[in-house]
Coordinates of C-alpha atoms and ligand atoms in Angstrom, one line a residue:
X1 CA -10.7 -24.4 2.8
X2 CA -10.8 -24.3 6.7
X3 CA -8.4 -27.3 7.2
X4 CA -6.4 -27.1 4.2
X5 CA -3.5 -25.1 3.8
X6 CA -3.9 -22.0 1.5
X7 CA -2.2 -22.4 -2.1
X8 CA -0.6 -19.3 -3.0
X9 CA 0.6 -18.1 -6.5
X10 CA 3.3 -15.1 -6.9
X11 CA 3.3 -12.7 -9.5
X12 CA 6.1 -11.6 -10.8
X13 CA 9.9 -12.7 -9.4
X14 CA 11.3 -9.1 -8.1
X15 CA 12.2 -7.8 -4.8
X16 CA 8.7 -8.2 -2.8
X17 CA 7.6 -11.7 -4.5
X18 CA 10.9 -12.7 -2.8
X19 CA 10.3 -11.1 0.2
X20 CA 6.6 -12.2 0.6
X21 CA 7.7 -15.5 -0.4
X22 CA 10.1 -16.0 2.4
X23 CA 7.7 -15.0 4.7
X24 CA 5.0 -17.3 3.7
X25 CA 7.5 -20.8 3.3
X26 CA 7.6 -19.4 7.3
X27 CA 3.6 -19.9 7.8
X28 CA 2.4 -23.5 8.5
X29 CA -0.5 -22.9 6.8
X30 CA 0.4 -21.6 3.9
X31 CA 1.9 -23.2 0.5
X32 CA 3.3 -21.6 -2.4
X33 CA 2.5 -23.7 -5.5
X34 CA 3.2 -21.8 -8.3
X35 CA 5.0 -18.2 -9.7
X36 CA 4.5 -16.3 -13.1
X37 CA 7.3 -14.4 -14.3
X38 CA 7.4 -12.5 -17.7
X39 CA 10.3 -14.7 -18.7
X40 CA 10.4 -18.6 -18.5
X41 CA 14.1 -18.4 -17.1
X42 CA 13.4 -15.6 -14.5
X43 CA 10.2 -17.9 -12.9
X44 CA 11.8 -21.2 -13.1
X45 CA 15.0 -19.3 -11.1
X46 CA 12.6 -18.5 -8.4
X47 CA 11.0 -21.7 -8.3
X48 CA 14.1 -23.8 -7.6
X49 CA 15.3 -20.7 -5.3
X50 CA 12.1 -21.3 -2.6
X51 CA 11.0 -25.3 -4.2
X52 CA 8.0 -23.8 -6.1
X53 CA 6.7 -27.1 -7.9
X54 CA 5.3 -25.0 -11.1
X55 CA 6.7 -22.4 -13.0
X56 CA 5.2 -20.0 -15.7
X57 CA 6.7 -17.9 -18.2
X58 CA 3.7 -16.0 -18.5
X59 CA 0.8 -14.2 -16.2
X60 CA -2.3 -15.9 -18.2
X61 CA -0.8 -19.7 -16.8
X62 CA -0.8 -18.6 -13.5
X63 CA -4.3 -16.8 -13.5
X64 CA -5.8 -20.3 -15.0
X65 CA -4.5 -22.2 -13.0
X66 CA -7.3 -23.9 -10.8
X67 CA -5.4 -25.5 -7.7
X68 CA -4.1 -22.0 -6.8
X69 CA -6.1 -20.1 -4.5
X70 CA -5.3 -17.0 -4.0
X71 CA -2.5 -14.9 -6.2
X72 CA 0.0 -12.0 -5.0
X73 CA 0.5 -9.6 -7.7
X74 CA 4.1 -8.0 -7.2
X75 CA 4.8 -6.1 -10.3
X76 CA 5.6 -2.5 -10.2
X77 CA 2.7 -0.3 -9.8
X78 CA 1.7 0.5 -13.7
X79 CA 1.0 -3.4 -14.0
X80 CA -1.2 -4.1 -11.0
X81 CA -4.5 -2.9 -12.5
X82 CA -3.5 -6.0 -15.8
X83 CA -1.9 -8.1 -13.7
X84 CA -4.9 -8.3 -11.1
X85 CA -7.4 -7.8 -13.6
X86 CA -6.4 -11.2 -15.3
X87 CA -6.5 -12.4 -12.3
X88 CA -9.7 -11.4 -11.2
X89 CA -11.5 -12.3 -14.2
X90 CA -10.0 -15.7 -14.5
X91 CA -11.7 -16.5 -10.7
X92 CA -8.6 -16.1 -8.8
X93 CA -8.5 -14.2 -5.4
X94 CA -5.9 -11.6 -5.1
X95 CA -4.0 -10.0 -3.3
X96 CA -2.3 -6.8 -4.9
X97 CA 1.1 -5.0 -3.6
X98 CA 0.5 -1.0 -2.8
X99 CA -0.3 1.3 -4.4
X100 CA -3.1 -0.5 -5.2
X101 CA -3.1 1.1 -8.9
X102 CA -1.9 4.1 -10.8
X103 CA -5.1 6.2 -10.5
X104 CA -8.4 5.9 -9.0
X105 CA -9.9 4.6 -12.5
X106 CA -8.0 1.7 -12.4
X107 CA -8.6 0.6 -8.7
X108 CA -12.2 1.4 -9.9
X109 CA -12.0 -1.6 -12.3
X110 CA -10.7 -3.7 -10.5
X111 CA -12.7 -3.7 -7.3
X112 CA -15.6 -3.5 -9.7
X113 CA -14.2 -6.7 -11.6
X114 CA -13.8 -8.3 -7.5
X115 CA -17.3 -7.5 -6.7
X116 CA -18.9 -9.0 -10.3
X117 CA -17.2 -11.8 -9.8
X118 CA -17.4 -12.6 -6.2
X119 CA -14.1 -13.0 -5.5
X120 CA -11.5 -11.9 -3.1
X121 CA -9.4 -9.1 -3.2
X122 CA -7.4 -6.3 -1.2
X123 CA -4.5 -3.9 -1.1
X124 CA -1.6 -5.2 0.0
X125 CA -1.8 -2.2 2.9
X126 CA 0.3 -4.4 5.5
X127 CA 0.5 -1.3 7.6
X128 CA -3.2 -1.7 8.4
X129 CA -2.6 -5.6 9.4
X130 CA 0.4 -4.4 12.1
X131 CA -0.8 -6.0 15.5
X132 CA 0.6 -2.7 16.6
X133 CA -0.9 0.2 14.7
X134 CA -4.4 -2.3 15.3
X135 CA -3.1 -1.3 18.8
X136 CA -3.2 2.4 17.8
X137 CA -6.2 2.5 15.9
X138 CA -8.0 0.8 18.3
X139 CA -7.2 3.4 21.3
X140 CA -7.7 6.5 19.1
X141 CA -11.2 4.9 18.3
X142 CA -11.8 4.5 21.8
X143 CA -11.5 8.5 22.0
X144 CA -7.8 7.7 24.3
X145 CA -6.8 10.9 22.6
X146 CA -10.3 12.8 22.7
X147 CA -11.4 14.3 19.2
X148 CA -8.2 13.5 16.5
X149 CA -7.2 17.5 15.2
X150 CA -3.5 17.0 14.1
X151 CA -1.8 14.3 11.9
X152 CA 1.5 14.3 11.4
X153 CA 3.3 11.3 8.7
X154 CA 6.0 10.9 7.0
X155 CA 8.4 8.8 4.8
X156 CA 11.6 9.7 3.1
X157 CA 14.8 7.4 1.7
X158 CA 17.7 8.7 0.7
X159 CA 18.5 6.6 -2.0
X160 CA 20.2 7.7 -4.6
X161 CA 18.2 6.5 -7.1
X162 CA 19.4 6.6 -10.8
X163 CA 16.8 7.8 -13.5
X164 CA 16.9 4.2 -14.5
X165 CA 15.3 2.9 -11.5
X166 CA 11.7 2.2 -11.3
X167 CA 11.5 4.9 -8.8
X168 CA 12.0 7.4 -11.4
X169 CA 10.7 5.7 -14.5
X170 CA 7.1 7.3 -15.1
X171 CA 6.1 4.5 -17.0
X172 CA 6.0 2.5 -14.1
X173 CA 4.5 4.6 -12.0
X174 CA 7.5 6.3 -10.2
X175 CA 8.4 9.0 -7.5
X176 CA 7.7 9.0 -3.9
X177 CA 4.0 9.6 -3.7
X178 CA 2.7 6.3 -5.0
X179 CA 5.6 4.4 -3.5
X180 CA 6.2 6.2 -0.1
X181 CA 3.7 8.8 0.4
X182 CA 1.0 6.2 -0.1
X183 CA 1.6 5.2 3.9
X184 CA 1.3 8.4 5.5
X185 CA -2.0 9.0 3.0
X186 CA -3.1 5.3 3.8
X187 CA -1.9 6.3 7.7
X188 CA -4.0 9.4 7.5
X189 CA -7.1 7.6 5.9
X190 CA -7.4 4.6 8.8
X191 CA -7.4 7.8 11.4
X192 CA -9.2 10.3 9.8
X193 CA -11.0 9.0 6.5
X194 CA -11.1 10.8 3.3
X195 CA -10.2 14.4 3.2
X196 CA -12.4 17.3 2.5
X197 CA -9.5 19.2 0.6
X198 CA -5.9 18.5 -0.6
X199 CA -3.2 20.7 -1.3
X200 CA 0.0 19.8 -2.2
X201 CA 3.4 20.7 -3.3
X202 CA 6.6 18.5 -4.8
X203 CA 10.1 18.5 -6.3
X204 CA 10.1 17.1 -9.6
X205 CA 12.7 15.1 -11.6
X206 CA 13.7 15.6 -15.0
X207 CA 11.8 12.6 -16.0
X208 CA 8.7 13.8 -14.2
X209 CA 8.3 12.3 -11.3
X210 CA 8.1 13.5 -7.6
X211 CA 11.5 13.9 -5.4
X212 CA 9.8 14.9 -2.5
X213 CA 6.0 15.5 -1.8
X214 CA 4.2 17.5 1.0
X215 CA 0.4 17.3 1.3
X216 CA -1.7 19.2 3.6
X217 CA -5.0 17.4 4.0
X218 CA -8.1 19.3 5.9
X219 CA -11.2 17.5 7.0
X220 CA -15.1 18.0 7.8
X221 CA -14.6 18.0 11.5
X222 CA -11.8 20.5 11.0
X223 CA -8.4 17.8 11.6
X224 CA -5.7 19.0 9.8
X225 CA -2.9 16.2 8.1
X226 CA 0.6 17.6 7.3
X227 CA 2.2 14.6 5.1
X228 CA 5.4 14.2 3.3
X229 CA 7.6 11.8 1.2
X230 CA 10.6 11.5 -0.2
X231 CA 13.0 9.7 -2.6
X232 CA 15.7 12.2 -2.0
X233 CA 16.2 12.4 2.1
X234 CA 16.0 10.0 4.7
X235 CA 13.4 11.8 6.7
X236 CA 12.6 10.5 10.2
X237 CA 9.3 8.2 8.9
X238 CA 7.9 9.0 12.3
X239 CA 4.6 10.0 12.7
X240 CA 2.5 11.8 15.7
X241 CA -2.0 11.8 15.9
X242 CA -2.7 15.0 18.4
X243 CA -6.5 15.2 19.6
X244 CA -8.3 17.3 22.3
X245 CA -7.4 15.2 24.8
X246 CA -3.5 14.2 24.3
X247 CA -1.0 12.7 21.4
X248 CA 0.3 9.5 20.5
X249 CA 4.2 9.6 19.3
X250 CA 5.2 6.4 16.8
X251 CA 9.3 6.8 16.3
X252 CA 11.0 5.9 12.9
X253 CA 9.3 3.6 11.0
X254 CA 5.9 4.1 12.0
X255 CA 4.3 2.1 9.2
X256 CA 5.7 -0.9 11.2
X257 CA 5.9 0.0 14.5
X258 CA 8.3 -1.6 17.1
X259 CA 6.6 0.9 19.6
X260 CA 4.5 4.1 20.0
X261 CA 3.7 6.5 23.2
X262 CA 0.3 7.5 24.6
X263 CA 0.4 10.9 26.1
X264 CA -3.0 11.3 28.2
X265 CA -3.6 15.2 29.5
X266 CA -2.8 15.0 32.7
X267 CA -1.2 11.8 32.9
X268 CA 2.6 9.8 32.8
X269 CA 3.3 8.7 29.2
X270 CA 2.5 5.0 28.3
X271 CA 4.5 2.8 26.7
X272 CA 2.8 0.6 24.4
X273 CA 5.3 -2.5 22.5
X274 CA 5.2 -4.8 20.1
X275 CA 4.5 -8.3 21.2
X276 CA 7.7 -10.9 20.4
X277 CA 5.3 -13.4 19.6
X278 CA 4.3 -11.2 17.0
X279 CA 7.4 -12.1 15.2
X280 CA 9.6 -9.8 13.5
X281 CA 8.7 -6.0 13.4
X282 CA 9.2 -5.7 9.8
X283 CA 7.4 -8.6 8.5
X284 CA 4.2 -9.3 5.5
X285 CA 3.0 -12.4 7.7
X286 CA 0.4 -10.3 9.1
X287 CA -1.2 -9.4 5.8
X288 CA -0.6 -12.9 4.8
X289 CA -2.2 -14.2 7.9
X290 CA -5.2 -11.8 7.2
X291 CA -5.8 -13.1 3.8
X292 CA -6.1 -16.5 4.6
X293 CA -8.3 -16.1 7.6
X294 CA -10.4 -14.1 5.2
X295 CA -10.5 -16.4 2.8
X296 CA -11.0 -19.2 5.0
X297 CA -14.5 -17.4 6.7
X298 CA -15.9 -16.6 2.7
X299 CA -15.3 -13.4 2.9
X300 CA -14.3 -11.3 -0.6
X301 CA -13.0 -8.3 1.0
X302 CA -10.9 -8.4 4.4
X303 CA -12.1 -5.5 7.3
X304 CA -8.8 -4.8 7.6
X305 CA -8.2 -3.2 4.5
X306 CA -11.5 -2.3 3.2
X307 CA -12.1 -1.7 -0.6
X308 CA -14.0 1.4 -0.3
X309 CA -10.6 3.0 2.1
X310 CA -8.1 1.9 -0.5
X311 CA -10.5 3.4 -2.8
X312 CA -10.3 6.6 -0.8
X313 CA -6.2 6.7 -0.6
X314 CA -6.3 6.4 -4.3
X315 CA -8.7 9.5 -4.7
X316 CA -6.2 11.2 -2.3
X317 CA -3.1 10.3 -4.1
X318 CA -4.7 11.1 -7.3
X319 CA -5.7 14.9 -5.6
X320 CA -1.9 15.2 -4.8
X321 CA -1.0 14.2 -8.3
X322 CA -3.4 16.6 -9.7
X323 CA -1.9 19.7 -7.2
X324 CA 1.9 19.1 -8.2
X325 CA 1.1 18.1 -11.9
X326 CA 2.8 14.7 -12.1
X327 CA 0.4 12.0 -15.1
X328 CA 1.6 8.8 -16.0
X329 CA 2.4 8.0 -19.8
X330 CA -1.2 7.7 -20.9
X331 CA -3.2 9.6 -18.5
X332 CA -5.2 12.2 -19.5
X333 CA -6.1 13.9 -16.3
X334 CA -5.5 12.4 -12.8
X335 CA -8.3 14.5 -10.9
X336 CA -11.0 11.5 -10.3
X337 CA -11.4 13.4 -7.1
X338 CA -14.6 14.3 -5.0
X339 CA -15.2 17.2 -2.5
X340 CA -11.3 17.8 -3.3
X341 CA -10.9 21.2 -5.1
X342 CA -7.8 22.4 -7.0
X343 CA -6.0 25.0 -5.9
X344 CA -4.4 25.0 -9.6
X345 CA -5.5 24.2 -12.8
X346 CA -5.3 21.4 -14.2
X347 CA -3.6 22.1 -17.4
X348 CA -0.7 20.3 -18.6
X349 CA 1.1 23.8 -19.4
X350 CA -0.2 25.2 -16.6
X351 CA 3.3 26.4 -14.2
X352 CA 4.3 23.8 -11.6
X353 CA 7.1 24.2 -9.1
X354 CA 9.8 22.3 -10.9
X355 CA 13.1 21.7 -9.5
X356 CA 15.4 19.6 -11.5
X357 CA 17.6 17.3 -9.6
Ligands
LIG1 N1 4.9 -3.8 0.9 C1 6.1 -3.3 0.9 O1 6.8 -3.1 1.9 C2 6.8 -2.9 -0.4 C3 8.1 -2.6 -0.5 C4 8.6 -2.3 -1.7 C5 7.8 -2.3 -2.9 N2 6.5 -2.6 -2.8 C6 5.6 -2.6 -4.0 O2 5.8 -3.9 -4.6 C7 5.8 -3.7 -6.0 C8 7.0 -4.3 -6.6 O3 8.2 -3.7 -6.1 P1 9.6 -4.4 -6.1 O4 10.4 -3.5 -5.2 O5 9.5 -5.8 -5.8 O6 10.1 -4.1 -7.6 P2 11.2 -4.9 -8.4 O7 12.2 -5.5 -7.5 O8 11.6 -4.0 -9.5 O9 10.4 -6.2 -9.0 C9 9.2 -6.0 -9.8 C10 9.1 -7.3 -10.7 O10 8.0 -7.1 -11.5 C11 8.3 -7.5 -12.8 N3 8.4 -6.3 -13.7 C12 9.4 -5.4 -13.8 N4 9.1 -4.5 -14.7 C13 7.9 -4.8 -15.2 C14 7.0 -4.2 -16.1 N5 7.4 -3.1 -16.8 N6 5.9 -4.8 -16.4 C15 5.5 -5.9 -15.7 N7 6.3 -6.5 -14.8 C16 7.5 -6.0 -14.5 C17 9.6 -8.2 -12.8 O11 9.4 -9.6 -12.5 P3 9.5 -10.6 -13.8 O12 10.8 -10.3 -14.4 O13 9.4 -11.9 -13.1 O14 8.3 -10.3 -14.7 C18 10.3 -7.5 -11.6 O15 11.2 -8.4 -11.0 C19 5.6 -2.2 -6.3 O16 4.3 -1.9 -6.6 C20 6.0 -1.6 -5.0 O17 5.4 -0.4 -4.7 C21 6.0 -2.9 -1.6

């Protein structure tokens, strides 16, 4: 595959497969051959709209399909762990939008499905492929900030969204956890790891999803993460990492940072930017960029976004779940967790702070 441009296949015709789409017609290197829609008309729509030579009215099509190399799954988040899995098992690399799954049991399967069959997949965490928070992680790793103690993340819109939307629909996986929270949990995972304890509290809808979420994560080496998310307030999304030996301060919109300070004990604040040959700030040609270099080098799971961290978010989010008592149709418990106690039980009837909006 080294001097061939990488064949992609979209999955689903909604608001990201466009999105992705127009990034990748931007990437040399990169051709999009085919998209899968539920409907016939919906995928041959999106084919004429960005020249797409094949278009399938169905998932199964686009999962067989042999000149295709890798496929971006871009359904909501219920559908990820079938729309991946079909993937997976028909040989097809994949690359699948975040939240990875619903639960932890379902990103289970399909990283297990990945690994049996050799093939390539990863979260679609494009946070984690930002040249800048690389940047970030990469000075907090070199101990720029001593020992990490304090994580602060978090990521509100103010919508409104009507109960119709997905956003509140628990069938597919609504509220701002899984949709929002996931990138301060995902933020606080790449810095810290996976927590030693979760607690949590959220606003719930009528329907019985979260409005707002806030987490407070504790860890081994005693770091503390204060997280929150939001479908209901346009909160700052800034976020700030505090360690023995300073802070680093990421303004609004940390998850794709157009800049971030470094405040050294002792020392004048530094500036660190984006880099305009990055391209534009918010922009998936990173993660894009990252799966075909992947790809191109053999390998089945990118560095970048590790299986075994996307694995730990989805423990997380699950622990959160558990705390503030929102299951998805069909979910019998969500606590999949490890080391992560309960600071209530776990009892559908049990009380829950409920607020209606
Ligand atoms: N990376 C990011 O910055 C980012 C931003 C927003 C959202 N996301 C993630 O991307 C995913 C899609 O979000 P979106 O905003 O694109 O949603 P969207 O605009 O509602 O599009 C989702 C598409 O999935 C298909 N679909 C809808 N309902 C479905 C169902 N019940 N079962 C199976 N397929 C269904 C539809 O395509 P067809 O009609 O063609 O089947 C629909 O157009 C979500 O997991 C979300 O969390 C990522």
């Amino acid at each position: 595959m080294a001097e061939q441009r990488v064949r992609w296949g979209i999955l689903a015709t909604g608001g990201m497969a466009a999105t992705f789409t127009a990034d990748l017609v931007d990437l040399p290197d990169a051709e999009v051959v085919a998209v899968a829609s539920r409907t016939e008309a919906s995928a041959k729509a999106f084919a004429e709209r960005f020249g797409i030579p094949r278009a399938y009215g169905d998932w199964e099509s686009l999962a067989r399909d042999e000149d295709v190399d890798v496929v971006y799954v871009a359904t909501p988040h219920a559908s990820h762990r079938a729309a991946a899995g079909l993937c997976l098992t028909a040989g097809r690399n994949v690359l699948c939008e975040k939240p990875f799954t619903l639960n932890v049991r379902e990103a289970e399967e399909l990283v297990a499905l990945a690994r049996e069959r050799g093939v390539f997949l990863m979260e679609a965490m494009w946070m984690y492929c930002n040249p800048l928070v690389r940047r970030l992680k990469a000075l907090v790793d070199d101990g720029a900030i001593g020992e990490v103690r304090t994580l602060q993340a978090d990521f509100g819109l103010a919508g409104p969204f009507p109960p119709a939307h997905r956003l509140r629909d628990p069938a597919q996986g609504g509220g701002a956890l899984l949709d929002l929270g996931v990138y301060p949990v995902s933020f606080a995972q790449l810095l810290l790891g996976e927590p030693a304890e979760v607690t949590a509290r959220a606003v719930l809808s009528p329907e019985g999803v979260d409005l707002q979420t806030g987490a407070l994560l504790s860890y081994d080496g005693g770091a503390l993460a204060s997280l929150h998310c939001s479908i209901t307030g346009g909160t700052p999304n800034t976020a700030s990492v505090t360690g023995s030996e300073g802070r680093i301060d990421i303004p609004g919109g940390f998850f794709a940072p157009e800049r971030f300070v470094l405040h050294r004990d002792g020392r004048d604040p530094e500036e660190f930017t984006a880099d305009p040959a990055d391209g534009p700030r918010v922009s998936l040609r990173h993660e894009a960029r990252e799966v075909m270099r992947a790809l191109r080098a053999g390998e089945t799971e990118s560095p970048l976004v590790p299986l075994d961290g996307t694995l730990a978010v989805m423990r997380t989010l699950d622990a959160i779940r558990d705390r503030v008592g929102v299951r998805y149709p069909g979910e019998h418990t969500t606590a999949h967790t490890t080391g992560q106690t309960a600071d209530h039980p776990t009892d559908p009837s049990a009380p829950r702070e409920v607020t209606p909006a």
